PDB file of C-alpha atoms and ligand atoms in Angstrom:
ATOM      1  CA  MET X   1     131.084 120.663  26.168  1.00 97.00           C
ATOM      2  CA  LEU X   2     133.331 117.609  26.076  1.00 98.00           C
ATOM      3  CA  ARG X   3     135.373 116.221  28.920  1.00 98.00           C
ATOM      4  CA  LEU X   4     137.537 113.122  28.959  1.00 98.00           C
ATOM      5  CA  GLU X   5     138.355 111.982  32.480  1.00 97.00           C
ATOM      6  CA  GLY X   6     141.113 109.474  33.162  1.00 97.00           C
ATOM      7  CA  ILE X   7     140.626 107.617  29.903  1.00 97.00           C
ATOM      8  CA  GLU X   8     142.479 104.335  29.533  1.00 96.00           C
ATOM      9  CA  ALA X   9     141.949 102.654  26.194  1.00 97.00           C
ATOM     10  CA  GLY X  10     143.743 100.435  23.722  1.00 96.00           C
ATOM     11  CA  TYR X  11     143.514  97.406  21.514  1.00 95.00           C
ATOM     12  CA  GLY X  12     143.627  93.883  22.922  1.00 91.00           C
ATOM     13  CA  ARG X  13     146.426  93.806  25.467  1.00 88.00           C
ATOM     14  CA  CYS X  14     148.042  96.916  24.043  1.00 91.00           C
ATOM     15  CA  ALA X  15     147.374  99.993  26.198  1.00 93.00           C
ATOM     16  CA  VAL X  16     147.408 103.201  24.181  1.00 96.00           C
ATOM     17  CA  LEU X  17     145.792 105.901  26.319  1.00 97.00           C
ATOM     18  CA  ARG X  18     146.967 105.976  29.911  1.00 94.00           C
ATOM     19  CA  GLY X  19     144.738 108.133  32.015  1.00 95.00           C
ATOM     20  CA  LEU X  20     144.021 110.888  29.509  1.00 96.00           C
ATOM     21  CA  ASN X  21     142.262 114.097  30.563  1.00 97.00           C
ATOM     22  CA  LEU X  22     141.069 116.542  27.928  1.00 97.00           C
ATOM     23  CA  GLU X  23     138.423 119.253  27.619  1.00 98.00           C
ATOM     24  CA  VAL X  24     136.760 121.095  24.786  1.00 98.00           C
ATOM     25  CA  GLY X  25     134.641 124.139  25.622  1.00 98.00           C
ATOM     26  CA  LYS X  26     131.580 125.204  23.643  1.00 97.00           C
ATOM     27  CA  GLY X  27     132.604 127.236  20.596  1.00 97.00           C
ATOM     28  CA  GLU X  28     136.279 126.384  20.845  1.00 97.00           C
ATOM     29  CA  THR X  29     138.526 124.863  18.235  1.00 98.00           C
ATOM     30  CA  VAL X  30     140.931 122.609  20.107  1.00 98.00           C
ATOM     31  CA  ALA X  31     143.894 120.944  18.402  1.00 97.00           C
ATOM     32  CA  LEU X  32     145.294 117.564  19.354  1.00 97.00           C
ATOM     33  CA  VAL X  33     148.781 117.090  17.952  1.00 95.00           C
ATOM     34  CA  GLY X  34     151.513 114.520  18.442  1.00 92.00           C
ATOM     35  CA  ALA X  35     153.792 112.097  16.657  1.00 89.00           C
ATOM     36  CA  ASN X  36     152.636 109.050  14.690  1.00 90.00           C
ATOM     37  CA  GLY X  37     151.331 106.415  17.041  1.00 92.00           C
ATOM     38  CA  ALA X  38     150.858 108.814  19.979  1.00 94.00           C
ATOM     39  CA  GLY X  39     147.208 107.804  20.225  1.00 96.00           C
ATOM     40  CA  LYS X  40     145.396 110.740  18.586  1.00 96.00           C
ATOM     41  CA  THR X  41     143.095 108.589  16.476  1.00 97.00           C
ATOM     42  CA  THR X  42     142.467 106.380  19.488  1.00 97.00           C
ATOM     43  CA  VAL X  43     141.222 109.445  21.393  1.00 98.00           C
ATOM     44  CA  LEU X  44     138.663 110.238  18.680  1.00 98.00           C
ATOM     45  CA  ARG X  45     137.642 106.593  18.368  1.00 97.00           C
ATOM     46  CA  THR X  46     137.050 106.472  22.116  1.00 97.00           C
ATOM     47  CA  ILE X  47     134.910 109.608  22.041  1.00 98.00           C
ATOM     48  CA  SER X  48     132.816 108.152  19.192  1.00 97.00           C
ATOM     49  CA  ALA X  49     132.470 104.829  21.049  1.00 96.00           C
ATOM     50  CA  LEU X  50     134.195 102.935  18.247  1.00 96.00           C
ATOM     51  CA  ILE X  51     136.343 101.534  21.025  1.00 95.00           C
ATOM     52  CA  ARG X  52     135.417 101.252  24.705  1.00 95.00           C
ATOM     53  CA  PRO X  53     137.586 102.802  27.390  1.00 95.00           C
ATOM     54  CA  ARG X  54     138.872 100.382  30.052  1.00 95.00           C
ATOM     55  CA  ALA X  55     138.699 103.141  32.598  1.00 96.00           C
ATOM     56  CA  GLY X  56     137.540 106.722  32.747  1.00 97.00           C
ATOM     57  CA  ARG X  57     134.549 108.619  31.426  1.00 96.00           C
ATOM     58  CA  VAL X  58     133.567 110.670  28.408  1.00 97.00           C
ATOM     59  CA  LEU X  59     131.193 113.499  29.289  1.00 98.00           C
ATOM     60  CA  PHE X  60     129.312 115.455  26.646  1.00 97.00           C
ATOM     61  CA  ASP X  61     127.144 118.407  27.674  1.00 96.00           C
ATOM     62  CA  GLY X  62     127.689 117.219  31.245  1.00 95.00           C
ATOM     63  CA  LYS X  63     126.306 113.729  30.599  1.00 96.00           C
ATOM     64  CA  ASP X  64     128.259 110.500  30.632  1.00 96.00           C
ATOM     65  CA  ILE X  65     128.194 109.101  27.087  1.00 96.00           C
ATOM     66  CA  SER X  66     130.738 106.329  27.678  1.00 93.00           C
ATOM     67  CA  HIS X  67     128.054 103.625  27.605  1.00 93.00           C
ATOM     68  CA  LEU X  68     126.349 104.776  24.366  1.00 96.00           C
ATOM     69  CA  LYS X  69     126.638 103.158  20.944  1.00 96.00           C
ATOM     70  CA  PRO X  70     128.267 105.022  18.050  1.00 95.00           C
ATOM     71  CA  HIS X  71     124.962 105.913  16.348  1.00 94.00           C
ATOM     72  CA  GLU X  72     123.593 107.243  19.647  1.00 96.00           C
ATOM     73  CA  ILE X  73     126.662 109.463  19.959  1.00 96.00           C
ATOM     74  CA  VAL X  74     125.873 110.946  16.532  1.00 96.00           C
ATOM     75  CA  CYS X  75     122.298 111.598  17.656  1.00 95.00           C
ATOM     76  CA  ARG X  76     123.627 113.527  20.665  1.00 95.00           C
ATOM     77  CA  GLY X  77     125.449 115.899  18.318  1.00 96.00           C
ATOM     78  CA  LEU X  78     128.950 114.516  17.789  1.00 97.00           C
ATOM     79  CA  SER X  79     130.186 113.754  14.326  1.00 97.00           C
ATOM     80  CA  HIS X  80     133.487 112.122  13.417  1.00 97.00           C
ATOM     81  CA  VAL X  81     135.416 112.620  10.192  1.00 97.00           C
ATOM     82  CA  PRO X  82     137.723 109.602  10.303  1.00 96.00           C
ATOM     83  CA  GLU X  83     141.353 109.386   9.299  1.00 95.00           C
ATOM     84  CA  ARG X  84     141.541 108.556   5.551  1.00 91.00           C
ATOM     85  CA  ARG X  85     137.985 109.861   5.267  1.00 92.00           C
ATOM     86  CA  GLY X  86     136.012 106.613   5.044  1.00 93.00           C
ATOM     87  CA  ILE X  87     133.801 107.785   2.213  1.00 96.00           C
ATOM     88  CA  PHE X  88     131.531 105.257   0.529  1.00 97.00           C
ATOM     89  CA  ALA X  89     133.413 104.822  -2.734  1.00 97.00           C
ATOM     90  CA  ASN X  90     130.605 103.117  -4.649  1.00 97.00           C
ATOM     91  CA  LEU X  91     127.975 105.690  -3.746  1.00 98.00           C
ATOM     92  CA  THR X  92     127.696 109.039  -5.457  1.00 98.00           C
ATOM     93  CA  VAL X  93     128.694 112.267  -3.758  1.00 98.00           C
ATOM     94  CA  TYR X  94     125.037 113.093  -3.193  1.00 97.00           C
ATOM     95  CA  GLU X  95     124.319 109.632  -1.735  1.00 97.00           C
ATOM     96  CA  ASN X  96     127.253 109.978   0.667  1.00 98.00           C
ATOM     97  CA  LEU X  97     125.738 113.250   1.888  1.00 97.00           C
ATOM     98  CA  VAL X  98     122.326 111.642   2.330  1.00 97.00           C
ATOM     99  CA  VAL X  99     123.881 108.875   4.443  1.00 96.00           C
ATOM    100  CA  GLY X 100     125.584 111.530   6.591  1.00 95.00           C
ATOM    101  CA  GLY X 101     122.238 113.093   7.359  1.00 94.00           C
ATOM    102  CA  TYR X 102     120.277 109.922   8.066  1.00 91.00           C
ATOM    103  CA  THR X 103     119.587 111.021  11.645  1.00 91.00           C
ATOM    104  CA  GLN X 104     118.099 114.305  10.421  1.00 91.00           C
ATOM    105  CA  ARG X 105     115.258 115.425   8.233  1.00 91.00           C
ATOM    106  CA  LEU X 106     117.336 117.061   5.575  1.00 91.00           C
ATOM    107  CA  THR X 107     116.000 119.786   3.336  1.00 93.00           C
ATOM    108  CA  SER X 108     117.553 121.266   0.216  1.00 93.00           C
ATOM    109  CA  LYS X 109     118.845 124.084   2.435  1.00 94.00           C
ATOM    110  CA  ASP X 110     121.143 121.627   4.231  1.00 95.00           C
ATOM    111  CA  PHE X 111     122.666 120.562   0.928  1.00 96.00           C
ATOM    112  CA  GLU X 112     122.953 124.195  -0.166  1.00 96.00           C
ATOM    113  CA  GLU X 113     124.953 124.942   2.981  1.00 95.00           C
ATOM    114  CA  VAL X 114     127.578 122.302   2.282  1.00 96.00           C
ATOM    115  CA  TYR X 115     127.647 123.154  -1.419  1.00 97.00           C
ATOM    116  CA  THR X 116     128.342 126.752  -0.415  1.00 96.00           C
ATOM    117  CA  LEU X 117     131.275 125.604   1.715  1.00 95.00           C
ATOM    118  CA  PHE X 118     132.581 123.308  -1.053  1.00 96.00           C
ATOM    119  CA  PRO X 119     131.115 124.283  -4.459  1.00 96.00           C
ATOM    120  CA  VAL X 120     132.979 121.466  -6.211  1.00 96.00           C
ATOM    121  CA  LEU X 121     130.664 118.948  -4.498  1.00 97.00           C
ATOM    122  CA  ARG X 122     127.664 120.428  -6.273  1.00 97.00           C
ATOM    123  CA  GLU X 123     129.384 119.949  -9.628  1.00 97.00           C
ATOM    124  CA  ARG X 124     130.305 116.392  -8.679  1.00 97.00           C
ATOM    125  CA  ALA X 125     127.020 115.429  -7.002  1.00 97.00           C
ATOM    126  CA  LYS X 126     126.309 112.520  -9.361  1.00 97.00           C
ATOM    127  CA  GLN X 127     129.887 111.298  -9.590  1.00 97.00           C
ATOM    128  CA  SER X 128     130.831 108.132  -7.759  1.00 97.00           C
ATOM    129  CA  ALA X 129     132.719 109.233  -4.663  1.00 98.00           C
ATOM    130  CA  GLY X 130     135.606 106.805  -5.183  1.00 97.00           C
ATOM    131  CA  THR X 131     136.617 108.729  -8.291  1.00 97.00           C
ATOM    132  CA  LEU X 132     137.025 112.055  -6.482  1.00 96.00           C
ATOM    133  CA  SER X 133     140.499 113.463  -5.871  1.00 95.00           C
ATOM    134  CA  GLY X 134     141.911 113.202  -2.353  1.00 94.00           C
ATOM    135  CA  GLY X 135     141.044 116.817  -1.584  1.00 94.00           C
ATOM    136  CA  GLU X 136     137.502 116.434  -2.891  1.00 96.00           C
ATOM    137  CA  GLN X 137     137.074 113.279  -0.812  1.00 97.00           C
ATOM    138  CA  GLN X 138     138.122 115.196   2.288  1.00 96.00           C
ATOM    139  CA  MET X 139     135.606 117.930   1.464  1.00 96.00           C
ATOM    140  CA  LEU X 140     132.956 115.241   1.045  1.00 97.00           C
ATOM    141  CA  ALA X 141     133.860 113.577   4.348  1.00 97.00           C
ATOM    142  CA  ILE X 142     133.576 116.898   6.199  1.00 97.00           C
ATOM    143  CA  SER X 143     130.298 117.749   4.463  1.00 97.00           C
ATOM    144  CA  ARG X 144     128.855 114.327   5.200  1.00 97.00           C
ATOM    145  CA  ALA X 145     129.666 114.847   8.878  1.00 97.00           C
ATOM    146  CA  LEU X 146     128.085 118.315   8.873  1.00 97.00           C
ATOM    147  CA  LEU X 147     124.799 116.930   7.583  1.00 97.00           C
ATOM    148  CA  SER X 148     124.228 115.215  10.916  1.00 96.00           C
ATOM    149  CA  ARG X 149     124.150 118.805  12.292  1.00 95.00           C
ATOM    150  CA  PRO X 150     126.847 118.244  14.907  1.00 97.00           C
ATOM    151  CA  LYS X 151     127.445 120.464  17.903  1.00 97.00           C
ATOM    152  CA  LEU X 152     130.950 119.024  18.043  1.00 98.00           C
ATOM    153  CA  LEU X 153     132.915 118.014  14.981  1.00 98.00           C
ATOM    154  CA  LEU X 154     135.804 115.570  15.407  1.00 98.00           C
ATOM    155  CA  LEU X 155     138.323 115.831  12.575  1.00 98.00           C
ATOM    156  CA  ASP X 156     141.107 113.270  12.161  1.00 97.00           C
ATOM    157  CA  GLU X 157     143.980 114.579  10.031  1.00 96.00           C
ATOM    158  CA  PRO X 158     141.988 116.481   7.442  1.00 96.00           C
ATOM    159  CA  SER X 159     145.205 117.530   5.666  1.00 95.00           C
ATOM    160  CA  LEU X 160     146.529 113.985   5.251  1.00 93.00           C
ATOM    161  CA  GLY X 161     148.028 113.514   1.781  1.00 90.00           C
ATOM    162  CA  LEU X 162     146.747 116.828   0.425  1.00 93.00           C
ATOM    163  CA  ALA X 163     148.670 119.443  -1.534  1.00 92.00           C
ATOM    164  CA  PRO X 164     149.436 122.711   0.316  1.00 92.00           C
ATOM    165  CA  LEU X 165     146.805 124.752  -1.516  1.00 93.00           C
ATOM    166  CA  VAL X 166     144.045 122.240  -0.850  1.00 93.00           C
ATOM    167  CA  THR X 167     145.154 121.978   2.764  1.00 94.00           C
ATOM    168  CA  LYS X 168     144.884 125.755   3.065  1.00 94.00           C
ATOM    169  CA  LYS X 169     141.359 125.671   1.685  1.00 94.00           C
ATOM    170  CA  ILE X 170     140.353 122.893   4.089  1.00 95.00           C
ATOM    171  CA  PHE X 171     141.735 124.799   7.080  1.00 97.00           C
ATOM    172  CA  GLU X 172     139.983 127.998   6.004  1.00 96.00           C
ATOM    173  CA  THR X 173     136.743 126.073   5.792  1.00 96.00           C
ATOM    174  CA  ILE X 174     137.271 124.560   9.239  1.00 97.00           C
ATOM    175  CA  GLN X 175     137.608 128.122  10.563  1.00 97.00           C
ATOM    176  CA  ARG X 176     134.425 129.067   8.773  1.00 96.00           C
ATOM    177  CA  ILE X 177     132.552 126.080  10.210  1.00 97.00           C
ATOM    178  CA  SER X 178     133.799 127.087  13.641  1.00 97.00           C
ATOM    179  CA  SER X 179     132.732 130.713  13.167  1.00 96.00           C
ATOM    180  CA  GLN X 180     129.252 129.463  12.261  1.00 94.00           C
ATOM    181  CA  GLY X 181     128.977 127.949  15.742  1.00 96.00           C
ATOM    182  CA  THR X 182     130.274 124.393  15.557  1.00 97.00           C
ATOM    183  CA  THR X 183     132.793 123.314  18.183  1.00 98.00           C
ATOM    184  CA  VAL X 184     135.806 121.501  16.726  1.00 98.00           C
ATOM    185  CA  LEU X 185     138.316 118.957  17.997  1.00 98.00           C
ATOM    186  CA  LEU X 186     141.038 118.789  15.378  1.00 98.00           C
ATOM    187  CA  VAL X 187     143.651 116.031  15.237  1.00 97.00           C
ATOM    188  CA  GLU X 188     146.600 116.996  13.061  1.00 94.00           C
ATOM    189  CA  GLN X 189     150.132 116.037  12.108  1.00 88.00           C
ATOM    190  CA  ASN X 190     150.386 119.472  10.561  1.00 90.00           C
ATOM    191  CA  ALA X 191     150.942 121.174  13.919  1.00 91.00           C
ATOM    192  CA  HIS X 192     151.698 124.556  12.344  1.00 90.00           C
ATOM    193  CA  ALA X 193     148.325 124.801  10.644  1.00 92.00           C
ATOM    194  CA  ALA X 194     146.443 123.267  13.566  1.00 95.00           C
ATOM    195  CA  LEU X 195     147.910 125.693  16.108  1.00 95.00           C
ATOM    196  CA  LYS X 196     147.136 128.601  13.812  1.00 95.00           C
ATOM    197  CA  ILE X 197     143.406 127.944  13.651  1.00 96.00           C
ATOM    198  CA  SER X 198     142.847 126.653  17.199  1.00 98.00           C
ATOM    199  CA  GLN X 199     142.503 128.514  20.467  1.00 97.00           C
ATOM    200  CA  ARG X 200     143.879 125.719  22.636  1.00 98.00           C
ATOM    201  CA  ALA X 201     145.881 122.596  22.036  1.00 97.00           C
ATOM    202  CA  TYR X 202     147.050 119.363  23.587  1.00 97.00           C
ATOM    203  CA  VAL X 203     150.282 117.629  22.664  1.00 95.00           C
ATOM    204  CA  LEU X 204     150.006 113.884  23.042  1.00 94.00           C
ATOM    205  CA  GLU X 205     153.013 111.682  23.653  1.00 93.00           C
ATOM    206  CA  VAL X 206     152.642 107.903  23.975  1.00 91.00           C
ATOM    207  CA  GLY X 207     149.112 108.112  25.224  1.00 92.00           C
ATOM    208  CA  GLU X 208     149.624 110.945  27.669  1.00 93.00           C
ATOM    209  CA  VAL X 209     149.189 114.694  27.490  1.00 95.00           C
ATOM    210  CA  ARG X 210     152.692 116.146  27.392  1.00 92.00           C
ATOM    211  CA  PHE X 211     151.704 119.802  26.983  1.00 94.00           C
ATOM    212  CA  ALA X 212     148.398 121.625  27.123  1.00 95.00           C
ATOM    213  CA  GLY X 213     147.704 125.289  26.792  1.00 96.00           C
ATOM    214  CA  SER X 214     146.671 128.095  24.528  1.00 97.00           C
ATOM    215  CA  SER X 215     147.798 127.559  20.953  1.00 96.00           C
ATOM    216  CA  LYS X 216     149.769 130.817  21.078  1.00 95.00           C
ATOM    217  CA  GLU X 217     151.655 129.594  24.162  1.00 94.00           C
ATOM    218  CA  LEU X 218     152.480 126.301  22.485  1.00 93.00           C
ATOM    219  CA  GLN X 219     153.632 128.009  19.278  1.00 91.00           C
ATOM    220  CA  ALA X 220     156.072 130.022  21.377  1.00 91.00           C
ATOM    221  CA  ASN X 221     157.364 127.044  23.390  1.00 90.00           C
ATOM    222  CA  ASP X 222     160.945 126.160  22.330  1.00 88.00           C
ATOM    223  CA  GLU X 223     160.609 122.446  23.020  1.00 87.00           C
ATOM    224  CA  ILE X 224     157.442 122.224  20.959  1.00 85.00           C
ATOM    225  CA  ARG X 225     158.938 124.280  18.174  1.00 86.00           C
ATOM    226  CA  ARG X 226     161.845 121.841  17.953  1.00 86.00           C
ATOM    227  CA  ALA X 227     159.875 118.625  18.359  1.00 83.00           C
ATOM    228  CA  TYR X 228     156.674 119.366  16.437  1.00 81.00           C
ATOM    229  CA  LEU X 229     157.162 122.460  14.308  1.00 78.00           C
ATOM    230  CA  GLY X 230     160.521 121.456  12.806  1.00 74.00           C
ATOM    231  CA  GLU X 231     162.271 124.649  13.887  1.00 71.00           C
TER     232      GLU X 231
HETATM  233  N1  ATP V 301     143.204  98.364  15.531  1.00 95.49           N
HETATM  234  C1  ATP V 301     144.355  98.363  16.219  1.00 95.49           C
HETATM  235  N2  ATP V 301     144.849  97.210  16.757  1.00 95.49           N
HETATM  236  C2  ATP V 301     146.004  97.207  17.462  1.00 95.49           C
HETATM  237  N3  ATP V 301     146.748  98.304  17.698  1.00 95.49           N
HETATM  238  C3  ATP V 301     146.319  99.462  17.191  1.00 95.49           C
HETATM  239  C4  ATP V 301     145.104  99.558  16.424  1.00 95.49           C
HETATM  240  N4  ATP V 301     144.941 100.836  16.047  1.00 95.49           N
HETATM  241  C5  ATP V 301     145.984 101.514  16.549  1.00 95.49           C
HETATM  242  N5  ATP V 301     146.812 100.697  17.236  1.00 95.49           N
HETATM  243  C6  ATP V 301     148.052 101.081  17.947  1.00 95.49           C
HETATM  244  O1  ATP V 301     147.732 102.121  18.863  1.00 95.49           O
HETATM  245  C7  ATP V 301     148.750 103.095  18.911  1.00 95.49           C
HETATM  246  C8  ATP V 301     148.126 104.474  18.695  1.00 95.49           C
HETATM  247  O2  ATP V 301     147.564 104.522  17.411  1.00 95.49           O
HETATM  248  P1  ATP V 301     146.730 105.772  16.882  1.00 95.49           P
HETATM  249  O3  ATP V 301     146.206 105.385  15.559  1.00 95.49           O
HETATM  250  O4  ATP V 301     145.774 106.211  17.912  1.00 95.49           O
HETATM  251  O5  ATP V 301     147.882 106.873  16.748  1.00 95.49           O
HETATM  252  P2  ATP V 301     147.875 108.289  16.036  1.00 95.49           P
HETATM  253  O6  ATP V 301     148.414 109.265  17.024  1.00 95.49           O
HETATM  254  O7  ATP V 301     146.554 108.556  15.460  1.00 95.49           O
HETATM  255  O8  ATP V 301     148.955 108.068  14.884  1.00 95.49           O
HETATM  256  P3  ATP V 301     149.007 108.662  13.385  1.00 95.49           P
HETATM  257  O9  ATP V 301     149.516 110.053  13.527  1.00 95.49           O
HETATM  258  O10 ATP V 301     149.983 107.787  12.689  1.00 95.49           O
HETATM  259  O11 ATP V 301     147.632 108.586  12.815  1.00 95.49           O
HETATM  260  C9  ATP V 301     149.772 102.691  17.854  1.00 95.49           C
HETATM  261  O12 ATP V 301     150.854 102.109  18.510  1.00 95.49           O
HETATM  262  C10 ATP V 301     149.037 101.710  16.993  1.00 95.49           C
HETATM  263  O13 ATP V 301     149.910 100.721  16.486  1.00 95.49           O
HETATM  264 MG1   MG V 302     145.872 108.811  13.575  1.00 95.49          MG
END
């Protein structure tokens, strides 16, 4: 479904990604893990066209999307939940959801679906989003992305700053979203949790893929256990 070929990207003169290759198959949940500064967010920003690659191509459903604008990428069926969520603090929960679905003709059924995933959002629909707890904001950011009806959901550190129980709930919901047919590319610091719910994973190190394989394989790899799983 998604293929990154030889991606080189960065900021100004600073090169971050150095010839990155990565694939996500339809229906898969693929994890992208790595240390702070490895370039994980830069990968997602490149896919969403928030930054332009200097070299390489991004293919989605077999078509080159490298030249598209961010809103066109959303229309093709990719939706990005950014690091630190990027919710619209001054809008209500409901208004944030409406903005997420601006490319679609939403019906009440669409809202029901996200309220079923995260019932707290129904209770908080009229509350200004900036006053939600961190966990609720993450739920809102994921729901907002789902309302664009993505084929591929890009998640950047959904567990960032959340308590263990909330993190568990978020990961369970990601599995549920995946089982309902959405393909997922999951960036995570929490490698344990990410490897548990993904089928395949990439380990990024200073802009390059250091390991790639099935998540089970990576969980069993001694070097990865030491470096990324704290064992
Ligand atoms: N807007 C920017 N301008 C300049 N350099 C940037 C910018 N954003 C990121 N970088 C640099 O690019 C490198 C990769 O950053 P990136 O955010 O992709 O890493 P990451 O793997 O997502 O890290 P983290 O786990 O901390 O979120 C870092 O060295 C960072 O300082
Ligand atoms: Mg990041």
